[in-house]
């Protein structure tokens, strides 16, 4: 969203450090998926940087709603296959 706002304001050549969010909402690598999803919903965002719990200034990845939904779909597909195998 920060990039879209910057582009809308004609700041195409501005360094990203000048247009990005300064107060980041993050998840820790030890957080549950449920906690991360709740954080995203509370802040109306779709992605979270994931930080190392012992090094709060070190990003180790990011998670988004698309990754959570993809994992959830895979879980249910696997569960469905197991149920079909059990019943047949």
mmCIF file of N, CA and C in Angstrom:
data_model
loop_
_atom_site.group_PDB
_atom_site.id
_atom_site.type_symbol
_atom_site.label_atom_id
_atom_site.label_comp_id
_atom_site.label_asym_id
_atom_site.label_seq_id
_atom_site.Cartn_x
_atom_site.Cartn_y
_atom_site.Cartn_z
ATOM 1 N N UNK A 1 0.817 -1.186 0.000
ATOM 2 C CA UNK A 1 0.000 0.000 0.000
ATOM 3 C C UNK A 1 0.869 1.261 0.000
ATOM 4 N N UNK A 2 1.990 1.231 0.744
ATOM 5 C CA UNK A 2 2.885 2.391 0.790
ATOM 6 C C UNK A 2 3.389 2.754 -0.602
ATOM 7 N N UNK A 3 3.701 1.744 -1.384
ATOM 8 C CA UNK A 3 4.219 1.990 -2.735
ATOM 9 C C UNK A 3 3.144 2.614 -3.605
ATOM 10 N N UNK A 4 1.918 2.130 -3.501
ATOM 11 C CA UNK A 4 0.827 2.694 -4.299
ATOM 12 C C UNK A 4 0.581 4.158 -3.940
ATOM 13 N N UNK A 5 0.631 4.467 -2.661
ATOM 14 C CA UNK A 5 0.453 5.860 -2.219
ATOM 15 C C UNK A 5 1.580 6.718 -2.772
ATOM 16 N N UNK A 6 2.825 6.222 -2.695
ATOM 17 C CA UNK A 6 3.976 6.979 -3.199
ATOM 18 C C UNK A 6 3.846 7.226 -4.699
ATOM 19 N N UNK A 7 3.441 6.214 -5.445
ATOM 20 C CA UNK A 7 3.266 6.376 -6.894
ATOM 21 C C UNK A 7 2.170 7.391 -7.189
ATOM 22 N N UNK A 8 1.105 7.327 -6.418
ATOM 23 C CA UNK A 8 -0.008 8.260 -6.601
ATOM 24 C C UNK A 8 0.427 9.711 -6.338
ATOM 25 N N UNK A 9 1.399 9.879 -5.467
ATOM 26 C CA UNK A 9 1.908 11.212 -5.129
ATOM 27 C C UNK A 9 3.070 11.644 -6.028
ATOM 28 N N UNK A 10 3.390 10.823 -7.030
ATOM 29 C CA UNK A 10 4.457 11.174 -7.959
ATOM 30 C C UNK A 10 5.851 10.960 -7.401
ATOM 31 N N UNK A 11 5.985 10.081 -6.431
ATOM 32 C CA UNK A 11 7.279 9.842 -5.794
ATOM 33 C C UNK A 11 7.979 8.604 -6.363
ATOM 34 N N UNK A 12 7.878 8.421 -7.653
ATOM 35 C CA UNK A 12 8.412 7.236 -8.325
ATOM 36 C C UNK A 12 9.901 7.007 -8.058
ATOM 37 N N UNK A 13 10.677 8.063 -7.976
ATOM 38 C CA UNK A 13 12.125 7.938 -7.836
ATOM 39 C C UNK A 13 12.613 8.129 -6.400
ATOM 40 N N UNK A 14 11.695 8.182 -5.473
ATOM 41 C CA UNK A 14 12.049 8.357 -4.059
ATOM 42 C C UNK A 14 12.561 7.022 -3.499
ATOM 43 N N UNK A 15 13.592 7.041 -2.672
ATOM 44 C CA UNK A 15 14.039 5.794 -2.029
ATOM 45 C C UNK A 15 12.922 5.196 -1.171
ATOM 46 N N UNK A 16 12.798 3.882 -1.166
ATOM 47 C CA UNK A 16 11.706 3.233 -0.438
ATOM 48 C C UNK A 16 11.757 3.527 1.059
ATOM 49 N N UNK A 17 12.933 3.774 1.595
ATOM 50 C CA UNK A 17 13.048 4.090 3.021
ATOM 51 C C UNK A 17 12.280 5.364 3.375
ATOM 52 N N UNK A 18 12.120 6.250 2.407
ATOM 53 C CA UNK A 18 11.421 7.509 2.641
ATOM 54 C C UNK A 18 9.908 7.394 2.523
ATOM 55 N N UNK A 19 9.412 6.343 1.900
ATOM 56 C CA UNK A 19 7.965 6.225 1.689
ATOM 57 C C UNK A 19 7.353 5.029 2.408
ATOM 58 N N UNK A 20 8.178 4.166 2.950
ATOM 59 C CA UNK A 20 7.673 2.972 3.623
ATOM 60 C C UNK A 20 7.188 3.247 5.033
ATOM 61 N N UNK A 21 6.462 2.302 5.563
ATOM 62 C CA UNK A 21 5.952 2.383 6.928
ATOM 63 C C UNK A 21 7.108 2.289 7.910
ATOM 64 N N UNK A 22 7.123 3.175 8.870
ATOM 65 C CA UNK A 22 8.195 3.181 9.874
ATOM 66 C C UNK A 22 7.854 2.281 11.067
ATOM 67 N N UNK A 23 6.602 2.258 11.459
ATOM 68 C CA UNK A 23 6.155 1.431 12.582
ATOM 69 C C UNK A 23 5.622 0.103 12.039
ATOM 70 N N UNK A 24 6.499 -0.876 11.927
ATOM 71 C CA UNK A 24 6.108 -2.150 11.337
ATOM 72 C C UNK A 24 5.297 -3.007 12.299
ATOM 73 N N UNK A 25 4.323 -3.694 11.746
ATOM 74 C CA UNK A 25 3.604 -4.729 12.460
ATOM 75 C C UNK A 25 4.266 -6.025 12.029
ATOM 76 N N UNK A 26 4.713 -6.834 12.977
ATOM 77 C CA UNK A 26 5.473 -8.035 12.646
ATOM 78 C C UNK A 26 4.914 -9.255 13.360
ATOM 79 N N UNK A 27 5.399 -10.396 12.932
ATOM 80 C CA UNK A 27 5.170 -11.657 13.627
ATOM 81 C C UNK A 27 6.535 -12.205 14.014
ATOM 82 N N UNK A 28 6.574 -12.942 15.080
ATOM 83 C CA UNK A 28 7.804 -13.618 15.488
ATOM 84 C C UNK A 28 7.796 -15.010 14.875
ATOM 85 N N UNK A 29 8.954 -15.562 14.623
ATOM 86 C CA UNK A 29 9.016 -16.894 14.010
ATOM 87 C C UNK A 29 8.393 -17.963 14.903
ATOM 88 N N UNK A 30 8.212 -17.682 16.185
ATOM 89 C CA UNK A 30 7.567 -18.635 17.083
ATOM 90 C C UNK A 30 6.068 -18.454 17.204
ATOM 91 N N UNK A 31 5.509 -17.418 16.587
ATOM 92 C CA UNK A 31 4.066 -17.191 16.643
ATOM 93 C C UNK A 31 3.320 -18.289 15.900
ATOM 94 N N UNK A 32 2.102 -18.532 16.301
ATOM 95 C CA UNK A 32 1.263 -19.488 15.575
ATOM 96 C C UNK A 32 0.687 -18.826 14.326
ATOM 97 N N UNK A 33 0.259 -19.638 13.401
ATOM 98 C CA UNK A 33 -0.399 -19.127 12.200
ATOM 99 C C UNK A 33 -1.671 -18.384 12.600
ATOM 100 N N UNK A 34 -2.379 -18.922 13.567
ATOM 101 C CA UNK A 34 -3.602 -18.278 14.050
ATOM 102 C C UNK A 34 -3.305 -16.874 14.576
ATOM 103 N N UNK A 35 -2.243 -16.734 15.359
ATOM 104 C CA UNK A 35 -1.868 -15.422 15.905
ATOM 105 C C UNK A 35 -1.491 -14.455 14.788
ATOM 106 N N UNK A 36 -0.735 -14.938 13.800
ATOM 107 C CA UNK A 36 -0.338 -14.082 12.678
ATOM 108 C C UNK A 36 -1.557 -13.611 11.901
ATOM 109 N N UNK A 37 -2.485 -14.510 11.651
ATOM 110 C CA UNK A 37 -3.697 -14.145 10.921
ATOM 111 C C UNK A 37 -4.527 -13.134 11.716
ATOM 112 N N UNK A 38 -4.629 -13.321 13.024
ATOM 113 C CA UNK A 38 -5.343 -12.348 13.852
ATOM 114 C C UNK A 38 -4.686 -10.974 13.785
ATOM 115 N N UNK A 39 -3.357 -10.935 13.826
ATOM 116 C CA UNK A 39 -2.638 -9.665 13.733
ATOM 117 C C UNK A 39 -2.937 -8.982 12.401
ATOM 118 N N UNK A 40 -2.912 -9.748 11.318
ATOM 119 C CA UNK A 40 -3.212 -9.170 10.002
ATOM 120 C C UNK A 40 -4.627 -8.599 9.971
ATOM 121 N N UNK A 41 -5.577 -9.324 10.529
ATOM 122 C CA UNK A 41 -6.963 -8.861 10.519
ATOM 123 C C UNK A 41 -7.127 -7.608 11.376
ATOM 124 N N UNK A 42 -6.474 -7.556 12.535
ATOM 125 C CA UNK A 42 -6.583 -6.397 13.414
ATOM 126 C C UNK A 42 -6.027 -5.131 12.768
ATOM 127 N N UNK A 43 -4.989 -5.291 11.947
ATOM 128 C CA UNK A 43 -4.326 -4.133 11.353
ATOM 129 C C UNK A 43 -4.719 -3.910 9.892
ATOM 130 N N UNK A 44 -5.645 -4.728 9.383
ATOM 131 C CA UNK A 44 -6.127 -4.600 8.000
ATOM 132 C C UNK A 44 -4.973 -4.667 7.000
ATOM 133 N N UNK A 45 -4.114 -5.669 7.195
ATOM 134 C CA UNK A 45 -2.980 -5.876 6.287
ATOM 135 C C UNK A 45 -2.995 -7.321 5.814
ATOM 136 N N UNK A 46 -2.271 -7.594 4.737
ATOM 137 C CA UNK A 46 -2.277 -8.937 4.169
ATOM 138 C C UNK A 46 -0.943 -9.669 4.277
ATOM 139 N N UNK A 47 0.092 -8.986 4.754
ATOM 140 C CA UNK A 47 1.411 -9.601 4.911
ATOM 141 C C UNK A 47 2.076 -9.129 6.197
ATOM 142 N N UNK A 48 2.903 -9.987 6.749
ATOM 143 C CA UNK A 48 3.673 -9.635 7.939
ATOM 144 C C UNK A 48 5.126 -10.033 7.745
ATOM 145 N N UNK A 49 6.050 -9.135 8.043
ATOM 146 C CA UNK A 49 7.443 -9.571 8.131
ATOM 147 C C UNK A 49 7.567 -10.488 9.356
ATOM 148 N N UNK A 50 8.347 -11.530 9.224
ATOM 149 C CA UNK A 50 8.579 -12.445 10.342
ATOM 150 C C UNK A 50 9.981 -12.185 10.861
ATOM 151 N N UNK A 51 10.068 -11.931 12.170
ATOM 152 C CA UNK A 51 11.362 -11.601 12.758
ATOM 153 C C UNK A 51 11.862 -12.738 13.643
ATOM 154 N N UNK A 52 13.165 -12.762 13.838
ATOM 155 C CA UNK A 52 13.803 -13.737 14.720
ATOM 156 C C UNK A 52 13.523 -13.307 16.156
ATOM 157 N N UNK A 53 13.028 -14.206 17.019
ATOM 158 C CA UNK A 53 12.659 -13.789 18.374
ATOM 159 C C UNK A 53 13.825 -13.256 19.205
ATOM 160 N N UNK A 54 15.019 -13.753 18.989
ATOM 161 C CA UNK A 54 16.162 -13.286 19.756
ATOM 162 C C UNK A 54 16.855 -12.081 19.160
ATOM 163 N N UNK A 55 16.489 -11.755 17.926
ATOM 164 C CA UNK A 55 17.097 -10.631 17.210
ATOM 165 C C UNK A 55 15.980 -9.838 16.534
ATOM 166 N N UNK A 56 15.319 -8.957 17.269
ATOM 167 C CA UNK A 56 14.119 -8.287 16.746
ATOM 168 C C UNK A 56 14.341 -7.413 15.514
ATOM 169 N N UNK A 57 15.578 -7.143 15.159
ATOM 170 C CA UNK A 57 15.841 -6.352 13.955
ATOM 171 C C UNK A 57 16.244 -7.239 12.776
ATOM 172 N N UNK A 58 16.081 -8.559 12.936
ATOM 173 C CA UNK A 58 16.456 -9.492 11.882
ATOM 174 C C UNK A 58 15.219 -10.167 11.315
ATOM 175 N N UNK A 59 14.908 -9.854 10.072
ATOM 176 C CA UNK A 59 13.781 -10.495 9.396
ATOM 177 C C UNK A 59 14.234 -11.859 8.884
ATOM 178 N N UNK A 60 13.402 -12.853 9.098
ATOM 179 C CA UNK A 60 13.713 -14.203 8.631
ATOM 180 C C UNK A 60 12.756 -14.646 7.529
ATOM 181 N N UNK A 61 11.779 -13.802 7.204
ATOM 182 C CA UNK A 61 10.835 -14.131 6.144
ATOM 183 C C UNK A 61 9.611 -13.244 6.222
ATOM 184 N N UNK A 62 8.574 -13.676 5.540
ATOM 185 C CA UNK A 62 7.294 -12.975 5.637
ATOM 186 C C UNK A 62 6.196 -13.987 5.416
ATOM 187 N N UNK A 63 5.025 -13.662 5.904
ATOM 188 C CA UNK A 63 3.863 -14.533 5.734
ATOM 189 C C UNK A 63 2.693 -13.666 5.306
ATOM 190 N N UNK A 64 1.884 -14.226 4.446
ATOM 191 C CA UNK A 64 0.712 -13.500 3.974
ATOM 192 C C UNK A 64 -0.514 -14.375 3.984
ATOM 193 N N UNK A 65 -1.640 -13.753 3.769
ATOM 194 C CA UNK A 65 -2.893 -14.502 3.773
ATOM 195 C C UNK A 65 -2.913 -15.560 2.677
ATOM 196 N N UNK A 66 -2.279 -15.295 1.546
ATOM 197 C CA UNK A 66 -2.254 -16.287 0.458
ATOM 198 C C UNK A 66 -1.517 -17.548 0.892
ATOM 199 N N UNK A 67 -0.402 -17.390 1.606
ATOM 200 C CA UNK A 67 0.349 -18.560 2.082
ATOM 201 C C UNK A 67 -0.453 -19.347 3.114
ATOM 202 N N UNK A 68 -1.154 -18.632 3.985
ATOM 203 C CA UNK A 68 -1.967 -19.293 5.008
ATOM 204 C C UNK A 68 -3.111 -20.064 4.353
ATOM 205 N N UNK A 69 -3.790 -19.437 3.402
ATOM 206 C CA UNK A 69 -4.900 -20.125 2.722
ATOM 207 C C UNK A 69 -4.413 -21.316 1.909
ATOM 208 N N UNK A 70 -3.263 -21.201 1.284
ATOM 209 C CA UNK A 70 -2.695 -22.305 0.512
ATOM 210 C C UNK A 70 -2.364 -23.489 1.426
ATOM 211 N N UNK A 71 -1.759 -23.206 2.570
ATOM 212 C CA UNK A 71 -1.439 -24.272 3.524
ATOM 213 C C UNK A 71 -2.710 -24.917 4.058
ATOM 214 N N UNK A 72 -3.707 -24.101 4.312
ATOM 215 C CA UNK A 72 -4.979 -24.616 4.827
ATOM 216 C C UNK A 72 -5.658 -25.513 3.794
ATOM 217 N N UNK A 73 -5.627 -25.093 2.535
ATOM 218 C CA UNK A 73 -6.217 -25.899 1.464
ATOM 219 C C UNK A 73 -5.502 -27.241 1.350
ATOM 220 N N UNK A 74 -4.182 -27.219 1.395
ATOM 221 C CA UNK A 74 -3.407 -28.459 1.314
ATOM 222 C C UNK A 74 -3.745 -29.386 2.479
ATOM 223 N N UNK A 75 -3.910 -28.811 3.666
ATOM 224 C CA UNK A 75 -4.274 -29.602 4.837
ATOM 225 C C UNK A 75 -5.618 -30.300 4.625
ATOM 226 N N UNK A 76 -6.619 -29.547 4.160
ATOM 227 C CA UNK A 76 -7.940 -30.131 3.961
ATOM 228 C C UNK A 76 -7.949 -31.144 2.822
ATOM 229 N N UNK A 77 -7.181 -30.888 1.768
ATOM 230 C CA UNK A 77 -7.099 -31.862 0.671
ATOM 231 C C UNK A 77 -6.467 -33.159 1.164
ATOM 232 N N UNK A 78 -5.410 -33.051 1.960
ATOM 233 C CA UNK A 78 -4.762 -34.237 2.504
ATOM 234 C C UNK A 78 -5.705 -34.974 3.444
ATOM 235 N N UNK A 79 -6.429 -34.239 4.281
ATOM 236 C CA UNK A 79 -7.383 -34.842 5.200
ATOM 237 C C UNK A 79 -8.486 -35.563 4.437
ATOM 238 N N UNK A 80 -8.952 -34.961 3.346
ATOM 239 C CA UNK A 80 -10.000 -35.577 2.531
ATOM 240 C C UNK A 80 -9.502 -36.879 1.906
ATOM 241 N N UNK A 81 -8.253 -36.883 1.418
ATOM 242 C CA UNK A 81 -7.683 -38.098 0.836
ATOM 243 C C UNK A 81 -7.558 -39.189 1.882
ATOM 244 N N UNK A 82 -7.151 -38.853 3.093
ATOM 245 C CA UNK A 82 -7.032 -39.831 4.148
ATOM 246 C C UNK A 82 -8.400 -40.406 4.521
ATOM 247 N N UNK A 83 -9.427 -39.564 4.578
ATOM 248 C CA UNK A 83 -10.766 -40.026 4.904
ATOM 249 C C UNK A 83 -11.293 -40.971 3.826
ATOM 250 N N UNK A 84 -11.069 -40.620 2.558
ATOM 251 C CA UNK A 84 -11.520 -41.487 1.477
ATOM 252 C C UNK A 84 -10.809 -42.838 1.529
ATOM 253 N N UNK A 85 -9.512 -42.835 1.822
ATOM 254 C CA UNK A 85 -8.773 -44.089 1.928
ATOM 255 C C UNK A 85 -9.241 -44.920 3.095
ATOM 256 N N UNK A 86 -9.635 -44.278 4.185
ATOM 257 C CA UNK A 86 -10.092 -44.987 5.366
ATOM 258 C C UNK A 86 -11.465 -45.626 5.143
ATOM 259 N N UNK A 87 -12.296 -44.906 4.362
ATOM 260 C CA UNK A 87 -13.645 -45.395 4.142
ATOM 261 C C UNK A 87 -13.735 -46.448 3.042
ATOM 262 N N UNK A 88 -12.747 -46.523 2.184
ATOM 263 C CA UNK A 88 -12.860 -47.479 1.071
ATOM 264 C C UNK A 88 -12.149 -48.770 1.352
#
